[in-house]
Amino acid sequence: MTALVAAAAPAFPVARGRPVSRPRHVPGPGGDAASKIPRLESRIHVFALCVPFPSGLEAEIACGSLAPDAEPHGGAVEKQLTVSGSVMAVRWRAKDPRLLRISIMTFLDQLSLVMQTMRRFGPPVSR
């Protein structure tokens, strides 16, 4: 039996023995060149997710179950749920990537619970 082992190359080149240059000092308020670079938190981060369901009714039930959950961060994260046919679409917008990640992870946990519950009860009966 022969085992193949692949060595992963580093994603970024490594400076071997060369000094890493530091940003130059900029006189005036802030003083560092790094302070002149726009922060990631000042940009709007957007994440979109489409979740297919076996039927439009199941997509509506899932959306109705997940929509009432307000974001706990006082409007720092916007979440929009829509249904088109049998697909539920979710769109997030936030300035803080950490809060965005927390919101997405929480939603995915809740979505998993909703889907498990729907699977356990079987397909919905039309009224």
mmCIF file with all atom_site columns, C-alpha atoms in Angstrom:
data_model
loop_
_atom_site.group_PDB
_atom_site.id
_atom_site.type_symbol
_atom_site.label_atom_id
_atom_site.label_alt_id
_atom_site.label_comp_id
_atom_site.label_asym_id
_atom_site.label_entity_id
_atom_site.label_seq_id
_atom_site.pdbx_PDB_ins_code
_atom_site.Cartn_x
_atom_site.Cartn_y
_atom_site.Cartn_z
_atom_site.occupancy
_atom_site.B_iso_or_equiv
_atom_site.pdbx_formal_charge
_atom_site.auth_seq_id
_atom_site.auth_comp_id
_atom_site.auth_asym_id
_atom_site.auth_atom_id
_atom_site.pdbx_PDB_model_num
ATOM 1   C CA . MET A 1 1   ? 0.000   0.000  0.000  1.00 0.00 ? 1   MET A CA 1
ATOM 2   C CA . THR A 1 2   ? 1.432   3.359  -1.017 1.00 0.00 ? 2   THR A CA 1
ATOM 3   C CA . ALA A 1 3   ? 0.420   6.564  0.683  1.00 0.00 ? 3   ALA A CA 1
ATOM 4   C CA . LEU A 1 4   ? 0.582   9.804  -1.224 1.00 0.00 ? 4   LEU A CA 1
ATOM 5   C CA . VAL A 1 5   ? 1.364   12.892 0.770  1.00 0.00 ? 5   VAL A CA 1
ATOM 6   C CA . ALA A 1 6   ? 1.023   16.314 -0.800 1.00 0.00 ? 6   ALA A CA 1
ATOM 7   C CA . ALA A 1 7   ? 2.895   19.168 0.779  1.00 0.00 ? 7   ALA A CA 1
ATOM 8   C CA . ALA A 1 8   ? 0.883   22.345 0.813  1.00 0.00 ? 8   ALA A CA 1
ATOM 9   C CA . ALA A 1 9   ? 2.696   25.406 -0.452 1.00 0.00 ? 9   ALA A CA 1
ATOM 10  C CA . PRO A 1 10  ? 2.261   28.535 1.632  1.00 0.00 ? 10  PRO A CA 1
ATOM 11  C CA . ALA A 1 11  ? -0.524  30.802 0.396  1.00 0.00 ? 11  ALA A CA 1
ATOM 12  C CA . PHE A 1 12  ? 1.801   33.807 0.523  1.00 0.00 ? 12  PHE A CA 1
ATOM 13  C CA . PRO A 1 13  ? 5.513   33.963 -0.260 1.00 0.00 ? 13  PRO A CA 1
ATOM 14  C CA . VAL A 1 14  ? 7.681   33.988 2.824  1.00 0.00 ? 14  VAL A CA 1
ATOM 15  C CA . ALA A 1 15  ? 10.486  36.520 3.078  1.00 0.00 ? 15  ALA A CA 1
ATOM 16  C CA . ARG A 1 16  ? 13.533  34.456 3.977  1.00 0.00 ? 16  ARG A CA 1
ATOM 17  C CA . GLY A 1 17  ? 16.125  36.454 5.788  1.00 0.00 ? 17  GLY A CA 1
ATOM 18  C CA . ARG A 1 18  ? 14.840  39.755 4.411  1.00 0.00 ? 18  ARG A CA 1
ATOM 19  C CA . PRO A 1 19  ? 13.570  42.374 6.821  1.00 0.00 ? 19  PRO A CA 1
ATOM 20  C CA . VAL A 1 20  ? 9.880   43.133 6.598  1.00 0.00 ? 20  VAL A CA 1
ATOM 21  C CA . SER A 1 21  ? 9.349   46.813 5.844  1.00 0.00 ? 21  SER A CA 1
ATOM 22  C CA . ARG A 1 22  ? 7.173   48.827 8.207  1.00 0.00 ? 22  ARG A CA 1
ATOM 23  C CA . PRO A 1 23  ? 4.846   51.650 7.144  1.00 0.00 ? 23  PRO A CA 1
ATOM 24  C CA . ARG A 1 24  ? 6.574   55.018 7.071  1.00 0.00 ? 24  ARG A CA 1
ATOM 25  C CA . HIS A 1 25  ? 5.789   57.585 9.716  1.00 0.00 ? 25  HIS A CA 1
ATOM 26  C CA . VAL A 1 26  ? 3.499   60.299 8.429  1.00 0.00 ? 26  VAL A CA 1
ATOM 27  C CA . PRO A 1 27  ? 3.659   63.571 10.368 1.00 0.00 ? 27  PRO A CA 1
ATOM 28  C CA . GLY A 1 28  ? 0.416   65.082 11.597 1.00 0.00 ? 28  GLY A CA 1
ATOM 29  C CA . PRO A 1 29  ? -2.683  63.610 13.223 1.00 0.00 ? 29  PRO A CA 1
ATOM 30  C CA . GLY A 1 30  ? -2.662  59.838 13.226 1.00 0.00 ? 30  GLY A CA 1
ATOM 31  C CA . GLY A 1 31  ? 1.051   59.699 12.468 1.00 0.00 ? 31  GLY A CA 1
ATOM 32  C CA . ASP A 1 32  ? 1.131   56.221 10.936 1.00 0.00 ? 32  ASP A CA 1
ATOM 33  C CA . ALA A 1 33  ? 0.598   55.267 7.337  1.00 0.00 ? 33  ALA A CA 1
ATOM 34  C CA . ALA A 1 34  ? -1.603  52.435 8.575  1.00 0.00 ? 34  ALA A CA 1
ATOM 35  C CA . SER A 1 35  ? -4.085  54.945 9.949  1.00 0.00 ? 35  SER A CA 1
ATOM 36  C CA . LYS A 1 36  ? -4.612  56.304 6.416  1.00 0.00 ? 36  LYS A CA 1
ATOM 37  C CA . ILE A 1 37  ? -5.837  52.909 5.160  1.00 0.00 ? 37  ILE A CA 1
ATOM 38  C CA . PRO A 1 38  ? -9.650  52.604 5.305  1.00 0.00 ? 38  PRO A CA 1
ATOM 39  C CA . ARG A 1 39  ? -10.753 50.145 7.948  1.00 0.00 ? 39  ARG A CA 1
ATOM 40  C CA . LEU A 1 40  ? -12.766 47.081 6.977  1.00 0.00 ? 40  LEU A CA 1
ATOM 41  C CA . GLU A 1 41  ? -15.418 48.070 9.489  1.00 0.00 ? 41  GLU A CA 1
ATOM 42  C CA . SER A 1 42  ? -16.203 51.228 7.489  1.00 0.00 ? 42  SER A CA 1
ATOM 43  C CA . ARG A 1 43  ? -17.309 49.177 4.467  1.00 0.00 ? 43  ARG A CA 1
ATOM 44  C CA . ILE A 1 44  ? -20.700 47.554 4.161  1.00 0.00 ? 44  ILE A CA 1
ATOM 45  C CA . HIS A 1 45  ? -20.438 43.750 4.090  1.00 0.00 ? 45  HIS A CA 1
ATOM 46  C CA . VAL A 1 46  ? -23.197 41.854 2.293  1.00 0.00 ? 46  VAL A CA 1
ATOM 47  C CA . PHE A 1 47  ? -23.969 38.136 2.411  1.00 0.00 ? 47  PHE A CA 1
ATOM 48  C CA . ALA A 1 48  ? -26.772 36.404 0.534  1.00 0.00 ? 48  ALA A CA 1
ATOM 49  C CA . LEU A 1 49  ? -28.083 32.865 0.887  1.00 0.00 ? 49  LEU A CA 1
ATOM 50  C CA . CYS A 1 50  ? -30.706 30.957 -1.141 1.00 0.00 ? 50  CYS A CA 1
ATOM 51  C CA . VAL A 1 51  ? -32.314 27.915 0.468  1.00 0.00 ? 51  VAL A CA 1
ATOM 52  C CA . PRO A 1 52  ? -34.344 25.626 -1.814 1.00 0.00 ? 52  PRO A CA 1
ATOM 53  C CA . PHE A 1 53  ? -37.343 23.756 -0.414 1.00 0.00 ? 53  PHE A CA 1
ATOM 54  C CA . PRO A 1 54  ? -39.407 20.932 -1.910 1.00 0.00 ? 54  PRO A CA 1
ATOM 55  C CA . SER A 1 55  ? -42.413 23.273 -2.262 1.00 0.00 ? 55  SER A CA 1
ATOM 56  C CA . GLY A 1 56  ? -43.379 26.925 -2.038 1.00 0.00 ? 56  GLY A CA 1
ATOM 57  C CA . LEU A 1 57  ? -45.543 26.175 0.986  1.00 0.00 ? 57  LEU A CA 1
ATOM 58  C CA . GLU A 1 58  ? -42.545 24.775 2.877  1.00 0.00 ? 58  GLU A CA 1
ATOM 59  C CA . ALA A 1 59  ? -40.462 27.829 1.932  1.00 0.00 ? 59  ALA A CA 1
ATOM 60  C CA . GLU A 1 60  ? -43.247 30.095 3.259  1.00 0.00 ? 60  GLU A CA 1
ATOM 61  C CA . ILE A 1 61  ? -43.497 28.074 6.492  1.00 0.00 ? 61  ILE A CA 1
ATOM 62  C CA . ALA A 1 62  ? -39.725 28.289 7.051  1.00 0.00 ? 62  ALA A CA 1
ATOM 63  C CA . CYS A 1 63  ? -39.688 32.012 6.284  1.00 0.00 ? 63  CYS A CA 1
ATOM 64  C CA . GLY A 1 64  ? -42.589 32.592 8.674  1.00 0.00 ? 64  GLY A CA 1
ATOM 65  C CA . SER A 1 65  ? -40.765 30.661 11.381 1.00 0.00 ? 65  SER A CA 1
ATOM 66  C CA . LEU A 1 66  ? -37.474 32.522 10.942 1.00 0.00 ? 66  LEU A CA 1
ATOM 67  C CA . ALA A 1 67  ? -38.636 36.071 10.126 1.00 0.00 ? 67  ALA A CA 1
ATOM 68  C CA . PRO A 1 68  ? -39.876 37.082 13.619 1.00 0.00 ? 68  PRO A CA 1
ATOM 69  C CA . ASP A 1 69  ? -36.364 36.776 15.083 1.00 0.00 ? 69  ASP A CA 1
ATOM 70  C CA . ALA A 1 70  ? -35.100 40.358 15.362 1.00 0.00 ? 70  ALA A CA 1
ATOM 71  C CA . GLU A 1 71  ? -31.394 41.019 15.238 1.00 0.00 ? 71  GLU A CA 1
ATOM 72  C CA . PRO A 1 72  ? -30.068 41.422 18.804 1.00 0.00 ? 72  PRO A CA 1
ATOM 73  C CA . HIS A 1 73  ? -27.437 44.045 17.897 1.00 0.00 ? 73  HIS A CA 1
ATOM 74  C CA . GLY A 1 74  ? -29.695 47.086 17.720 1.00 0.00 ? 74  GLY A CA 1
ATOM 75  C CA . GLY A 1 75  ? -29.815 47.521 13.962 1.00 0.00 ? 75  GLY A CA 1
ATOM 76  C CA . ALA A 1 76  ? -26.100 46.896 13.395 1.00 0.00 ? 76  ALA A CA 1
ATOM 77  C CA . VAL A 1 77  ? -27.067 43.976 11.137 1.00 0.00 ? 77  VAL A CA 1
ATOM 78  C CA . GLU A 1 78  ? -29.893 44.148 8.605  1.00 0.00 ? 78  GLU A CA 1
ATOM 79  C CA . LYS A 1 79  ? -31.504 40.844 7.630  1.00 0.00 ? 79  LYS A CA 1
ATOM 80  C CA . GLN A 1 80  ? -34.098 40.469 4.875  1.00 0.00 ? 80  GLN A CA 1
ATOM 81  C CA . LEU A 1 81  ? -36.013 37.253 4.119  1.00 0.00 ? 81  LEU A CA 1
ATOM 82  C CA . THR A 1 82  ? -38.009 36.740 0.926  1.00 0.00 ? 82  THR A CA 1
ATOM 83  C CA . VAL A 1 83  ? -39.651 33.773 -0.777 1.00 0.00 ? 83  VAL A CA 1
ATOM 84  C CA . SER A 1 84  ? -39.798 33.261 -4.524 1.00 0.00 ? 84  SER A CA 1
ATOM 85  C CA . GLY A 1 85  ? -41.424 30.033 -5.614 1.00 0.00 ? 85  GLY A CA 1
ATOM 86  C CA . SER A 1 86  ? -39.884 27.267 -3.519 1.00 0.00 ? 86  SER A CA 1
ATOM 87  C CA . VAL A 1 87  ? -36.715 29.225 -2.639 1.00 0.00 ? 87  VAL A CA 1
ATOM 88  C CA . MET A 1 88  ? -36.215 31.292 0.496  1.00 0.00 ? 88  MET A CA 1
ATOM 89  C CA . ALA A 1 89  ? -33.633 34.039 0.020  1.00 0.00 ? 89  ALA A CA 1
ATOM 90  C CA . VAL A 1 90  ? -31.865 35.728 2.920  1.00 0.00 ? 90  VAL A CA 1
ATOM 91  C CA . ARG A 1 91  ? -29.722 38.852 2.617  1.00 0.00 ? 91  ARG A CA 1
ATOM 92  C CA . TRP A 1 92  ? -27.600 40.412 5.361  1.00 0.00 ? 92  TRP A CA 1
ATOM 93  C CA . ARG A 1 93  ? -25.905 43.831 5.454  1.00 0.00 ? 93  ARG A CA 1
ATOM 94  C CA . ALA A 1 94  ? -23.569 45.006 8.208  1.00 0.00 ? 94  ALA A CA 1
ATOM 95  C CA . LYS A 1 95  ? -20.576 47.244 8.807  1.00 0.00 ? 95  LYS A CA 1
ATOM 96  C CA . ASP A 1 96  ? -19.029 44.962 11.422 1.00 0.00 ? 96  ASP A CA 1
ATOM 97  C CA . PRO A 1 97  ? -17.894 41.643 9.893  1.00 0.00 ? 97  PRO A CA 1
ATOM 98  C CA . ARG A 1 98  ? -17.854 39.960 13.311 1.00 0.00 ? 98  ARG A CA 1
ATOM 99  C CA . LEU A 1 99  ? -21.510 40.830 13.993 1.00 0.00 ? 99  LEU A CA 1
ATOM 100 C CA . LEU A 1 100 ? -22.392 39.716 10.469 1.00 0.00 ? 100 LEU A CA 1
ATOM 101 C CA . ARG A 1 101 ? -20.733 36.343 11.067 1.00 0.00 ? 101 ARG A CA 1
ATOM 102 C CA . ILE A 1 102 ? -22.549 35.895 14.393 1.00 0.00 ? 102 ILE A CA 1
ATOM 103 C CA . SER A 1 103 ? -25.889 36.723 12.777 1.00 0.00 ? 103 SER A CA 1
ATOM 104 C CA . ILE A 1 104 ? -25.310 34.254 9.924  1.00 0.00 ? 104 ILE A CA 1
ATOM 105 C CA . MET A 1 105 ? -24.208 31.451 12.256 1.00 0.00 ? 105 MET A CA 1
ATOM 106 C CA . THR A 1 106 ? -27.223 32.005 14.532 1.00 0.00 ? 106 THR A CA 1
ATOM 107 C CA . PHE A 1 107 ? -29.551 31.993 11.538 1.00 0.00 ? 107 PHE A CA 1
ATOM 108 C CA . LEU A 1 108 ? -28.038 28.767 10.181 1.00 0.00 ? 108 LEU A CA 1
ATOM 109 C CA . ASP A 1 109 ? -28.545 27.088 13.571 1.00 0.00 ? 109 ASP A CA 1
ATOM 110 C CA . GLN A 1 110 ? -32.206 28.200 13.604 1.00 0.00 ? 110 GLN A CA 1
ATOM 111 C CA . LEU A 1 111 ? -32.681 27.164 9.964  1.00 0.00 ? 111 LEU A CA 1
ATOM 112 C CA . SER A 1 112 ? -31.308 23.715 10.746 1.00 0.00 ? 112 SER A CA 1
ATOM 113 C CA . LEU A 1 113 ? -33.789 23.333 13.599 1.00 0.00 ? 113 LEU A CA 1
ATOM 114 C CA . VAL A 1 114 ? -36.702 24.484 11.406 1.00 0.00 ? 114 VAL A CA 1
ATOM 115 C CA . MET A 1 115 ? -35.722 22.044 8.636  1.00 0.00 ? 115 MET A CA 1
ATOM 116 C CA . GLN A 1 116 ? -35.333 19.134 11.088 1.00 0.00 ? 116 GLN A CA 1
ATOM 117 C CA . THR A 1 117 ? -38.765 19.905 12.545 1.00 0.00 ? 117 THR A CA 1
ATOM 118 C CA . MET A 1 118 ? -40.371 20.103 9.098  1.00 0.00 ? 118 MET A CA 1
ATOM 119 C CA . ARG A 1 119 ? -38.732 16.811 8.093  1.00 0.00 ? 119 ARG A CA 1
ATOM 120 C CA . ARG A 1 120 ? -39.919 15.109 11.280 1.00 0.00 ? 120 ARG A CA 1
ATOM 121 C CA . PHE A 1 121 ? -43.553 16.223 10.797 1.00 0.00 ? 121 PHE A CA 1
ATOM 122 C CA . GLY A 1 122 ? -43.558 15.423 7.073  1.00 0.00 ? 122 GLY A CA 1
ATOM 123 C CA . PRO A 1 123 ? -44.784 17.530 4.176  1.00 0.00 ? 123 PRO A CA 1
ATOM 124 C CA . PRO A 1 124 ? -47.413 20.145 5.013  1.00 0.00 ? 124 PRO A CA 1
ATOM 125 C CA . VAL A 1 125 ? -51.020 19.529 4.177  1.00 0.00 ? 125 VAL A CA 1
ATOM 126 C CA . SER A 1 126 ? -52.671 22.155 1.960  1.00 0.00 ? 126 SER A CA 1
ATOM 127 C CA . ARG A 1 127 ? -55.618 23.932 3.549  1.00 0.00 ? 127 ARG A CA 1
#
